[in-house]
Each structure stands twice: as C-alpha cells, then as structure tokens.
PDB file of C-alpha atoms in Angstrom:
ATOM      1  CA  MET A 721      -5.818   1.881 -18.687  1.00 74.00           C
ATOM      2  CA  ARG A 722      -7.147  -0.567 -15.885  1.00 78.00           C
ATOM      3  CA  HIS A 723      -5.833   1.853 -13.191  1.00 76.00           C
ATOM      4  CA  ILE A 724      -7.370   4.755 -14.664  1.00 81.00           C
ATOM      5  CA  LEU A 725     -10.870   3.024 -14.788  1.00 86.00           C
ATOM      6  CA  ASN A 726     -10.628   1.816 -11.314  1.00 84.00           C
ATOM      7  CA  SER A 727      -9.509   5.034  -9.868  1.00 84.00           C
ATOM      8  CA  ILE A 728     -12.751   6.448 -11.089  1.00 85.00           C
ATOM      9  CA  TRP A 729     -14.853   3.488  -9.997  1.00 87.00           C
ATOM     10  CA  GLN A 730     -13.204   2.636  -6.923  1.00 88.00           C
ATOM     11  CA  PRO A 731     -14.201   6.067  -5.149  1.00 89.00           C
ATOM     12  CA  ARG A 732     -17.429   6.324  -7.037  1.00 90.00           C
ATOM     13  CA  LYS A 733     -19.023   7.233  -3.595  1.00 92.00           C
ATOM     14  CA  ALA A 734     -16.877  10.127  -2.824  1.00 91.00           C
ATOM     15  CA  LEU A 735     -17.067  11.223  -6.325  1.00 92.00           C
ATOM     16  CA  LEU A 736     -21.036  11.083  -6.218  1.00 93.00           C
ATOM     17  CA  LEU A 737     -21.200  12.896  -3.095  1.00 93.00           C
ATOM     18  CA  THR A 738     -18.659  15.632  -4.457  1.00 91.00           C
ATOM     19  CA  PHE A 739     -21.248  15.844  -7.683  1.00 92.00           C
ATOM     20  CA  ILE A 740     -23.920  16.148  -5.173  1.00 93.00           C
ATOM     21  CA  LEU A 741     -22.268  19.232  -3.458  1.00 93.00           C
ATOM     22  CA  PHE A 742     -21.520  20.637  -6.711  1.00 92.00           C
ATOM     23  CA  ILE A 743     -25.351  20.472  -7.619  1.00 92.00           C
ATOM     24  CA  VAL A 744     -26.496  22.096  -4.392  1.00 93.00           C
ATOM     25  CA  ILE A 745     -24.161  24.803  -4.634  1.00 92.00           C
ATOM     26  CA  GLU A 746     -24.772  25.272  -8.171  1.00 90.00           C
ATOM     27  CA  TYR A 747     -28.561  25.506  -7.329  1.00 91.00           C
ATOM     28  CA  MET A 748     -27.878  28.070  -4.554  1.00 92.00           C
ATOM     29  CA  PHE A 749     -26.263  30.511  -7.289  1.00 89.00           C
ATOM     30  CA  THR A 750     -28.990  29.877  -9.435  1.00 88.00           C
ATOM     31  CA  LEU A 751     -31.495  31.166  -6.765  1.00 89.00           C
ATOM     32  CA  ILE A 752     -29.166  34.324  -6.220  1.00 87.00           C
ATOM     33  CA  ALA A 753     -28.916  34.709 -10.144  1.00 84.00           C
ATOM     34  CA  PHE A 754     -32.851  34.243 -10.564  1.00 85.00           C
ATOM     35  CA  THR A 755     -33.572  36.798  -7.775  1.00 86.00           C
ATOM     36  CA  PHE A 756     -31.039  39.582  -8.570  1.00 84.00           C
ATOM     37  CA  PHE A 757     -29.522  38.937 -12.065  1.00 79.00           C
ATOM     38  CA  HIS A 758     -32.138  37.287 -14.115  1.00 77.00           C
ATOM     39  CA  ARG A 759     -32.130  40.370 -16.531  1.00 77.00           C
ATOM     40  CA  SER A 760     -28.253  39.596 -17.526  1.00 77.00           C
ATOM     41  CA  TYR A 761     -29.479  36.122 -18.560  1.00 77.00           C
ATOM     42  CA  LYS A 762     -31.258  38.011 -21.669  1.00 77.00           C
ATOM     43  CA  GLY A 763     -34.458  35.987 -21.305  1.00 78.00           C
ATOM     44  CA  ASN A 764     -32.946  32.637 -20.429  1.00 78.00           C
ATOM     45  CA  CYS A 765     -33.764  32.985 -16.673  1.00 80.00           C
ATOM     46  CA  GLN A 766     -37.789  32.971 -16.929  1.00 84.00           C
ATOM     47  CA  SER A 767     -37.961  30.391 -14.423  1.00 87.00           C
ATOM     48  CA  VAL A 768     -35.633  28.785 -11.702  1.00 88.00           C
ATOM     49  CA  TYR A 769     -35.674  25.393 -13.759  1.00 86.00           C
ATOM     50  CA  GLN A 770     -34.511  27.517 -17.066  1.00 87.00           C
ATOM     51  CA  CYS A 771     -32.190  29.360 -14.944  1.00 86.00           C
ATOM     52  CA  PHE A 772     -30.596  26.511 -13.261  1.00 87.00           C
ATOM     53  CA  PHE A 773     -29.950  24.596 -16.543  1.00 86.00           C
ATOM     54  CA  TYR A 774     -28.887  27.376 -18.534  1.00 84.00           C
ATOM     55  CA  THR A 775     -26.141  28.148 -15.671  1.00 84.00           C
ATOM     56  CA  PHE A 776     -25.244  24.508 -15.373  1.00 85.00           C
ATOM     57  CA  ASP A 777     -24.972  24.204 -19.310  1.00 80.00           C
ATOM     58  CA  TYR A 778     -22.722  27.113 -19.676  1.00 79.00           C
ATOM     59  CA  THR A 779     -20.401  26.375 -16.418  1.00 81.00           C
ATOM     60  CA  PHE A 780     -18.105  24.319 -18.383  1.00 77.00           C
ATOM     61  CA  LYS A 781     -18.564  25.490 -21.861  1.00 72.00           C
ATOM     62  CA  LEU A 782     -16.890  28.953 -21.344  1.00 60.00           C
ATOM     63  CA  HIS A 783     -13.078  29.469 -20.697  1.00 56.00           C
ATOM     64  CA  LYS A 784     -13.282  33.043 -19.408  1.00 54.00           C
ATOM     65  CA  GLY A 785     -14.556  32.318 -16.022  1.00 54.00           C
ATOM     66  CA  GLY A 786     -17.736  30.137 -16.013  1.00 60.00           C
ATOM     67  CA  ILE A 787     -21.180  31.664 -16.762  1.00 64.00           C
ATOM     68  CA  GLY A 788     -19.881  35.454 -16.263  1.00 57.00           C
ATOM     69  CA  ALA A 789     -18.405  35.315 -19.641  1.00 56.00           C
ATOM     70  CA  ARG A 790     -21.684  34.444 -21.153  1.00 55.00           C
ATOM     71  CA  LEU A 791     -23.548  37.348 -19.361  1.00 59.00           C
ATOM     72  CA  ASP A 792     -22.655  40.396 -21.627  1.00 53.00           C
ATOM     73  CA  ASP A 793     -24.622  42.872 -19.694  1.00 50.00           C
ATOM     74  CA  PHE A 794     -21.650  42.651 -16.936  1.00 47.00           C
ATOM     75  CA  GLN A 795     -19.142  44.991 -18.313  1.00 51.00           C
ATOM     76  CA  PRO A 796     -16.723  45.973 -15.598  1.00 50.00           C
ATOM     77  CA  ASP A 797     -15.365  49.120 -17.431  1.00 50.00           C
ATOM     78  CA  LYS A 798     -18.824  50.687 -17.008  1.00 51.00           C
ATOM     79  CA  ALA A 799     -18.439  53.842 -15.120  1.00 48.00           C
ATOM     80  CA  SER A 800     -21.179  52.431 -12.769  1.00 48.00           C
ATOM     81  CA  TYR A 801     -19.367  49.280 -11.469  1.00 52.00           C
ATOM     82  CA  GLU A 802     -21.267  46.287 -10.520  1.00 68.00           C
ATOM     83  CA  TRP A 803     -19.756  45.120  -7.622  1.00 76.00           C
ATOM     84  CA  ASP A 804     -22.680  42.666  -6.585  1.00 78.00           C
ATOM     85  CA  GLU A 805     -22.171  40.854 -10.140  1.00 76.00           C
ATOM     86  CA  PHE A 806     -18.416  41.187  -9.735  1.00 78.00           C
ATOM     87  CA  LEU A 807     -18.904  39.119  -6.501  1.00 83.00           C
ATOM     88  CA  PHE A 808     -21.486  36.736  -7.955  1.00 82.00           C
ATOM     89  CA  HIS A 809     -19.270  35.908 -10.929  1.00 80.00           C
ATOM     90  CA  ASN A 810     -15.781  35.571  -8.881  1.00 82.00           C
ATOM     91  CA  LEU A 811     -17.494  33.286  -6.223  1.00 87.00           C
ATOM     92  CA  PHE A 812     -18.857  31.298  -8.693  1.00 86.00           C
ATOM     93  CA  ASN A 813     -15.736  30.783 -10.495  1.00 85.00           C
ATOM     94  CA  ILE A 814     -13.627  30.115  -7.538  1.00 87.00           C
ATOM     95  CA  ILE A 815     -15.949  27.708  -5.629  1.00 88.00           C
ATOM     96  CA  LEU A 816     -17.383  25.589  -8.340  1.00 87.00           C
ATOM     97  CA  LEU A 817     -14.764  25.729 -11.382  1.00 84.00           C
ATOM     98  CA  VAL A 818     -11.684  25.936  -9.132  1.00 87.00           C
ATOM     99  CA  ILE A 819     -12.429  24.304  -5.536  1.00 91.00           C
ATOM    100  CA  LEU A 820     -14.949  21.578  -6.280  1.00 90.00           C
ATOM    101  CA  ILE A 821     -13.336  20.474  -9.690  1.00 88.00           C
ATOM    102  CA  LYS A 822      -9.851  20.389  -8.285  1.00 90.00           C
ATOM    103  CA  LEU A 823     -11.545  18.310  -5.534  1.00 92.00           C
ATOM    104  CA  PHE A 824     -12.972  15.713  -8.316  1.00 89.00           C
ATOM    105  CA  ALA A 825      -9.465  15.672  -9.644  1.00 91.00           C
ATOM    106  CA  GLY A 826      -7.829  15.157  -6.293  1.00 92.00           C
ATOM    107  CA  ILE A 827      -9.663  12.178  -5.475  1.00 93.00           C
ATOM    108  CA  ILE A 828      -9.013  10.580  -8.878  1.00 92.00           C
ATOM    109  CA  ILE A 829      -5.410  11.267  -8.644  1.00 92.00           C
ATOM    110  CA  ASP A 830      -4.938  10.003  -4.993  1.00 93.00           C
ATOM    111  CA  THR A 831      -6.940   6.743  -5.684  1.00 91.00           C
ATOM    112  CA  PHE A 832      -4.494   6.321  -8.890  1.00 91.00           C
ATOM    113  CA  GLY A 833      -1.517   6.695  -6.898  1.00 90.00           C
ATOM    114  CA  TYR A 834      -2.795   4.512  -4.260  1.00 90.00           C
ATOM    115  CA  LEU A 835      -3.639   1.854  -6.790  1.00 90.00           C
ATOM    116  CA  ARG A 836      -0.314   2.290  -8.496  1.00 89.00           C
ATOM    117  CA  GLU A 837       1.616   1.597  -5.292  1.00 90.00           C
ATOM    118  CA  LYS A 838      -0.422  -1.251  -4.289  1.00 89.00           C
ATOM    119  CA  GLU A 839       0.475  -2.791  -7.845  1.00 88.00           C
ATOM    120  CA  ASN A 840       4.159  -1.982  -7.315  1.00 89.00           C
ATOM    121  CA  GLU A 841       4.244  -3.685  -3.817  1.00 88.00           C
ATOM    122  CA  LYS A 842       2.287  -6.565  -5.556  1.00 87.00           C
ATOM    123  CA  MET A 843       5.114  -6.944  -8.141  1.00 89.00           C
ATOM    124  CA  ARG A 844       7.835  -6.502  -5.709  1.00 88.00           C
ATOM    125  CA  ASP A 845       6.177  -9.409  -3.557  1.00 87.00           C
ATOM    126  CA  ILE A 846       6.067 -11.681  -6.621  1.00 85.00           C
ATOM    127  CA  LYS A 847       9.758 -10.579  -7.621  1.00 88.00           C
ATOM    128  CA  ASP A 848      11.403 -10.686  -4.350  1.00 88.00           C
ATOM    129  CA  VAL A 849       9.201 -13.100  -1.892  1.00 90.00           C
ATOM    130  CA  CYS A 850       9.270 -16.785  -2.179  1.00 88.00           C
ATOM    131  CA  PHE A 851       5.586 -17.729  -2.671  1.00 88.00           C
ATOM    132  CA  ILE A 852       6.047 -21.062  -1.048  1.00 86.00           C
ATOM    133  CA  CYS A 853       7.977 -20.243   2.268  1.00 86.00           C
ATOM    134  CA  GLY A 854       7.745 -16.620   2.338  1.00 86.00           C
ATOM    135  CA  ASN A 855      11.361 -15.630   2.825  1.00 86.00           C
ATOM    136  CA  ASN A 856      12.506 -12.585   0.865  1.00 86.00           C
ATOM    137  CA  ARG A 857      15.595 -12.151  -1.340  1.00 84.00           C
ATOM    138  CA  GLU A 858      17.263 -10.405   1.257  1.00 82.00           C
ATOM    139  CA  THR A 859      17.297 -13.189   3.728  1.00 81.00           C
ATOM    140  CA  PHE A 860      18.723 -15.555   1.302  1.00 78.00           C
ATOM    141  CA  ASP A 861      21.302 -12.922   0.045  1.00 76.00           C
ATOM    142  CA  LYS A 862      22.640 -12.607   3.762  1.00 75.00           C
ATOM    143  CA  LYS A 863      22.408 -15.965   5.220  1.00 72.00           C
ATOM    144  CA  SER A 864      22.967 -18.450   2.406  1.00 63.00           C
ATOM    145  CA  ALA A 865      26.242 -18.261   0.292  1.00 60.00           C
ATOM    146  CA  LYS A 866      25.659 -21.603  -1.658  1.00 67.00           C
ATOM    147  CA  ILE A 867      22.047 -21.001  -2.979  1.00 73.00           C
ATOM    148  CA  GLY A 868      20.440 -17.591  -3.969  1.00 77.00           C
ATOM    149  CA  PHE A 869      17.030 -16.445  -3.987  1.00 81.00           C
ATOM    150  CA  LEU A 870      16.534 -17.132  -7.865  1.00 83.00           C
ATOM    151  CA  ALA A 871      17.975 -20.952  -7.445  1.00 82.00           C
ATOM    152  CA  HIS A 872      15.747 -21.337  -4.307  1.00 82.00           C
ATOM    153  CA  THR A 873      12.524 -20.347  -6.152  1.00 84.00           C
ATOM    154  CA  GLN A 874      13.326 -22.717  -9.134  1.00 85.00           C
ATOM    155  CA  ILE A 875      14.707 -25.709  -7.169  1.00 83.00           C
ATOM    156  CA  GLU A 876      13.912 -25.994  -3.773  1.00 84.00           C
ATOM    157  CA  HIS A 877      10.349 -24.068  -3.933  1.00 86.00           C
ATOM    158  CA  ASN A 878       9.389 -24.192  -7.372  1.00 88.00           C
ATOM    159  CA  ILE A 879       5.537 -23.215  -7.281  1.00 88.00           C
ATOM    160  CA  TRP A 880       4.951 -25.619 -10.346  1.00 90.00           C
ATOM    161  CA  ASN A 881       5.976 -28.593  -8.311  1.00 89.00           C
ATOM    162  CA  TYR A 882       3.221 -27.729  -5.752  1.00 89.00           C
ATOM    163  CA  VAL A 883       0.774 -27.159  -8.512  1.00 90.00           C
ATOM    164  CA  PHE A 884       1.806 -30.672 -10.212  1.00 92.00           C
ATOM    165  CA  PHE A 885       1.402 -32.357  -6.763  1.00 90.00           C
ATOM    166  CA  ILE A 886      -1.910 -30.833  -6.139  1.00 90.00           C
ATOM    167  CA  ALA A 887      -2.920 -31.940  -9.734  1.00 92.00           C
ATOM    168  CA  TYR A 888      -1.569 -35.477  -9.120  1.00 91.00           C
ATOM    169  CA  LEU A 889      -3.504 -35.781  -5.919  1.00 90.00           C
ATOM    170  CA  ASN A 890      -6.762 -34.762  -7.761  1.00 90.00           C
ATOM    171  CA  HIS A 891      -6.155 -37.493 -10.409  1.00 90.00           C
ATOM    172  CA  LYS A 892      -5.194 -39.974  -8.000  1.00 88.00           C
ATOM    173  CA  LYS A 893      -7.676 -42.504  -6.447  1.00 87.00           C
ATOM    174  CA  LYS A 894      -8.050 -41.954  -2.622  1.00 85.00           C
ATOM    175  CA  LEU A 895      -7.882 -45.458  -1.770  1.00 86.00           C
ATOM    176  CA  ASP A 896      -4.240 -45.211  -3.411  1.00 86.00           C
ATOM    177  CA  TYR A 897      -3.133 -42.183  -0.941  1.00 88.00           C
ATOM    178  CA  ASN A 898      -0.551 -42.834   1.557  1.00 89.00           C
ATOM    179  CA  GLY A 899      -0.452 -41.202   4.632  1.00 88.00           C
ATOM    180  CA  ILE A 900       1.268 -37.952   3.675  1.00 89.00           C
ATOM    181  CA  GLU A 901      -0.865 -37.743   0.432  1.00 89.00           C
ATOM    182  CA  ASP A 902      -4.085 -38.148   2.447  1.00 90.00           C
ATOM    183  CA  TYR A 903      -2.880 -35.615   5.061  1.00 91.00           C
ATOM    184  CA  VAL A 904      -2.176 -33.018   2.183  1.00 90.00           C
ATOM    185  CA  LYS A 905      -5.278 -33.577   0.397  1.00 90.00           C
ATOM    186  CA  THR A 906      -7.497 -32.989   3.347  1.00 91.00           C
ATOM    187  CA  LEU A 907      -5.821 -29.632   3.952  1.00 91.00           C
ATOM    188  CA  VAL A 908      -5.961 -28.741   0.300  1.00 89.00           C
ATOM    189  CA  LYS A 909      -9.826 -29.286   0.372  1.00 89.00           C
ATOM    190  CA  ALA A 910     -10.257 -27.065   3.667  1.00 90.00           C
ATOM    191  CA  LYS A 911      -8.050 -24.390   1.761  1.00 88.00           C
ATOM    192  CA  ASP A 912      -5.291 -24.690   4.819  1.00 89.00           C
ATOM    193  CA  ILE A 913      -1.824 -23.981   3.893  1.00 86.00           C
ATOM    194  CA  SER A 914      -0.289 -25.206   6.996  1.00 87.00           C
ATOM    195  CA  TRP A 915       1.347 -28.060   5.108  1.00 87.00           C
ATOM    196  CA  PHE A 916       3.579 -25.456   3.209  1.00 88.00           C
ATOM    197  CA  PRO A 917       7.089 -24.964   4.804  1.00 85.00           C
ATOM    198  CA  LEU A 918       6.207 -21.535   5.882  1.00 84.00           C
ATOM    199  CA  ASN A 919       9.385 -19.404   6.855  1.00 82.00           C
ATOM    200  CA  LYS A 920      11.394 -22.914   6.301  1.00 81.00           C
ATOM    201  CA  ALA A 921      13.876 -23.294   3.440  1.00 79.00           C
ATOM    202  CA  ILE A 922      16.569 -26.121   3.405  1.00 77.00           C
ATOM    203  CA  ALA A 923      19.471 -23.570   2.576  1.00 72.00           C
ATOM    204  CA  LEU A 924      18.407 -21.668   5.422  1.00 74.00           C
ATOM    205  CA  GLN A 925      18.291 -24.392   7.975  1.00 71.00           C
ATOM    206  CA  GLU A 926      21.587 -25.675   6.612  1.00 60.00           C
ATOM    207  CA  VAL A 927      22.900 -22.095   7.462  1.00 52.00           C
ATOM    208  CA  GLU A 928      21.190 -22.029  10.729  1.00 53.00           C
ATOM    209  CA  ASP A 929      22.531 -25.707  11.761  1.00 47.00           C
ATOM    210  CA  SER A 930      26.494 -24.763  10.760  1.00 51.00           C
ATOM    211  CA  THR A 931      25.865 -21.455  12.891  1.00 50.00           C
ATOM    212  CA  ASN A 932      24.492 -23.679  15.506  1.00 48.00           C
ATOM    213  CA  VAL A 933      27.368 -25.860  15.532  1.00 45.00           C
ATOM    214  CA  GLU A 934      30.000 -22.969  15.214  1.00 53.00           C
ATOM    215  CA  GLN A 935      28.433 -21.633  18.438  1.00 54.00           C
ATOM    216  CA  VAL A 936      28.369 -24.662  20.237  1.00 47.00           C
ATOM    217  CA  ASP A 937      32.186 -25.031  19.208  1.00 51.00           C
ATOM    218  CA  HIS A 938      32.926 -21.556  20.291  1.00 53.00           C
ATOM    219  CA  MET A 939      31.186 -21.930  23.714  1.00 59.00           C
ATOM    220  CA  GLU A 940      33.401 -25.377  24.620  1.00 58.00           C
ATOM    221  CA  PHE A 941      36.418 -23.453  23.693  1.00 53.00           C
ATOM    222  CA  ILE A 942      35.449 -20.743  26.142  1.00 59.00           C
ATOM    223  CA  GLY A 943      34.601 -23.336  28.625  1.00 57.00           C
ATOM    224  CA  LYS A 944      37.876 -25.086  28.270  1.00 63.00           C
ATOM    225  CA  ASN A 945      39.840 -21.709  28.378  1.00 58.00           C
ATOM    226  CA  ILE A 946      37.797 -20.700  31.531  1.00 60.00           C
ATOM    227  CA  GLY A 947      38.815 -24.237  33.326  1.00 61.00           C
ATOM    228  CA  SER A 948      42.539 -23.727  32.370  1.00 63.00           C
ATOM    229  CA  LEU A 949      42.395 -20.099  33.898  1.00 59.00           C
ATOM    230  CA  GLU A 950      40.764 -21.348  36.906  1.00 64.00           C
ATOM    231  CA  LYS A 951      43.686 -24.120  37.378  1.00 68.00           C
ATOM    232  CA  GLN A 952      46.142 -21.325  36.787  1.00 64.00           C
ATOM    233  CA  PHE A 953      44.479 -19.387  39.422  1.00 61.00           C
ATOM    234  CA  VAL A 954      44.672 -22.067  42.021  1.00 63.00           C
ATOM    235  CA  ASP A 955      48.378 -22.758  41.031  1.00 65.00           C
ATOM    236  CA  VAL A 956      49.045 -19.141  41.628  1.00 60.00           C
ATOM    237  CA  ASP A 957      47.222 -18.998  45.037  1.00 63.00           C
ATOM    238  CA  ARG A 958      49.126 -21.948  46.242  1.00 69.00           C
ATOM    239  CA  ALA A 959      52.501 -20.240  45.252  1.00 65.00           C
ATOM    240  CA  TRP A 960      51.513 -17.111  47.099  1.00 64.00           C
ATOM    241  CA  SER A 961      50.564 -19.219  50.259  1.00 69.00           C
ATOM    242  CA  ALA A 962      53.695 -20.849  49.930  1.00 65.00           C
ATOM    243  CA  ILE A 963      55.777 -17.595  49.793  1.00 65.00           C
ATOM    244  CA  GLU A 964      53.757 -16.326  52.603  1.00 64.00           C
ATOM    245  CA  SER A 965      54.589 -19.173  54.851  1.00 69.00           C
ATOM    246  CA  ARG A 966      58.258 -18.742  54.116  1.00 66.00           C
ATOM    247  CA  VAL A 967      58.315 -15.204  55.014  1.00 59.00           C
ATOM    248  CA  ASN A 968      56.418 -15.590  58.209  1.00 63.00           C
ATOM    249  CA  SER A 969      58.879 -18.519  59.302  1.00 67.00           C
ATOM    250  CA  LYS A 970      61.963 -16.214  58.679  1.00 60.00           C
ATOM    251  CA  ILE A 971      60.237 -13.222  60.601  1.00 62.00           C
ATOM    252  CA  HIS A 972      59.638 -15.456  63.691  1.00 57.00           C
TER     253      HIS A 972
END
C-alpha cells in the first residue's frame, strides 16, 4: 500500500502537468463542439462554460466512447453520414481516453516498478552485505572457508555490538574515556564512520595472510629451482668446453 501511494505522490509534478494538458485538450475539443456541434448537446452547450463542464462530466461516465455516446443526434447509420462528427468523437476518444489516460497509467506504473526495484535492492543489501565492513556474501563464500557470511555478521561484525558500544560511550563519563574511546566518541559526534573496519574482516585478513605466505613460499621454491638450473647449466658448459678441448687436441 505504501508503494502504491508513493507511486502517485512522487511523480505528482508529472501527473499534474499531464492533467493540465488533458484539461487544455479537453477545452480545445469543447470550443470545437461549441462552434460546430452545439445542437447535438440538446441545450447543454449554451455557453463555453456549460459546454466544457458537460463534456468533462461525461468523458469518463460512459463506456461507449466518451462524450460521443451521450450525443444522441449523432447516428452513423443515417443516410447522410456525419463525417465531421465522426472525426470529432473518434479523435476525442483516441487522444483523451486512450493516449492521455494511458500516459497517466504509464507514469504511475513506471514509478511503482522503480520503487519496488529500489526496495528489492535495499532488501538484498540488508541480506547479503555486511553493514559494518561492506563485504558481501559472495566474498566470504569464495575466500573464507572457516567462517561464512552469517557467522561473520553474527560474531565478528554484529551490528548490535556497535550499537551497545556507542550506548556505552554515551553513558560513560568523558573523563573516564581512554584514548580509543575518546577518539571513537569524537567521530560519532561528527557522524564520521571512518572508525568502522570498512572492507576489512578478520576472516578475510587471515585468508589474505595465508595466501601471501603461500605466494612467498612458492616464490622461494621457484628461486631455488632457478638457482639449481643455473648451476646445472654451468656444469654442462664446463663439460662441453672440456670435450671441445679434447677434440681439438686430437685433431692437431
């Protein structure tokens, strides 16, 4: 229900401008009716004011094509077909009852879809992103085998622990603060969240550290292998030089 009301309230300017356009076009059709078809109104179009409100009143009351269904004098099956009234009623129906009304509905439906998608995105953010560090569920599923996303948000970065800590600082005397507490309290007053561990988590840090250690060990292993290969190349080169010297001595 809240989204339905917001889908009408938020685009109120667009809806108001569309309604003004509707009134202007309705007034233009009223002028045409007052000038050329006032006799079909059967005394209900004696003035522009009366003709406008009569036309506007029956625009939505009838389900057979707008004001044209109210004007009984217009009978398409007559021998002398009224092409001017035919165009008037059908243009009235197409422009006002089809195009502009669909435009109204389109604005409301598009806004409703946008609000629903925004709400779904917010719910996904609440469900799959840590409020404290900002890391998402997928990051923990890929990088951390020891602790999952739910355990992380309930143990490592439980939001209520931060709430309780701020409440603790609010009730504690300022003279009793230690250095960290005074620093955090200053940032809380300034609405600065830089004291939050943004994009940091113990579980992910342990994975990164272990990965770095593995990379260092791998590089050391490669370095040792390279040193061994260099030594083997030197030995081969020496053996080849010895063979060349022996061959040359026998030739000469």
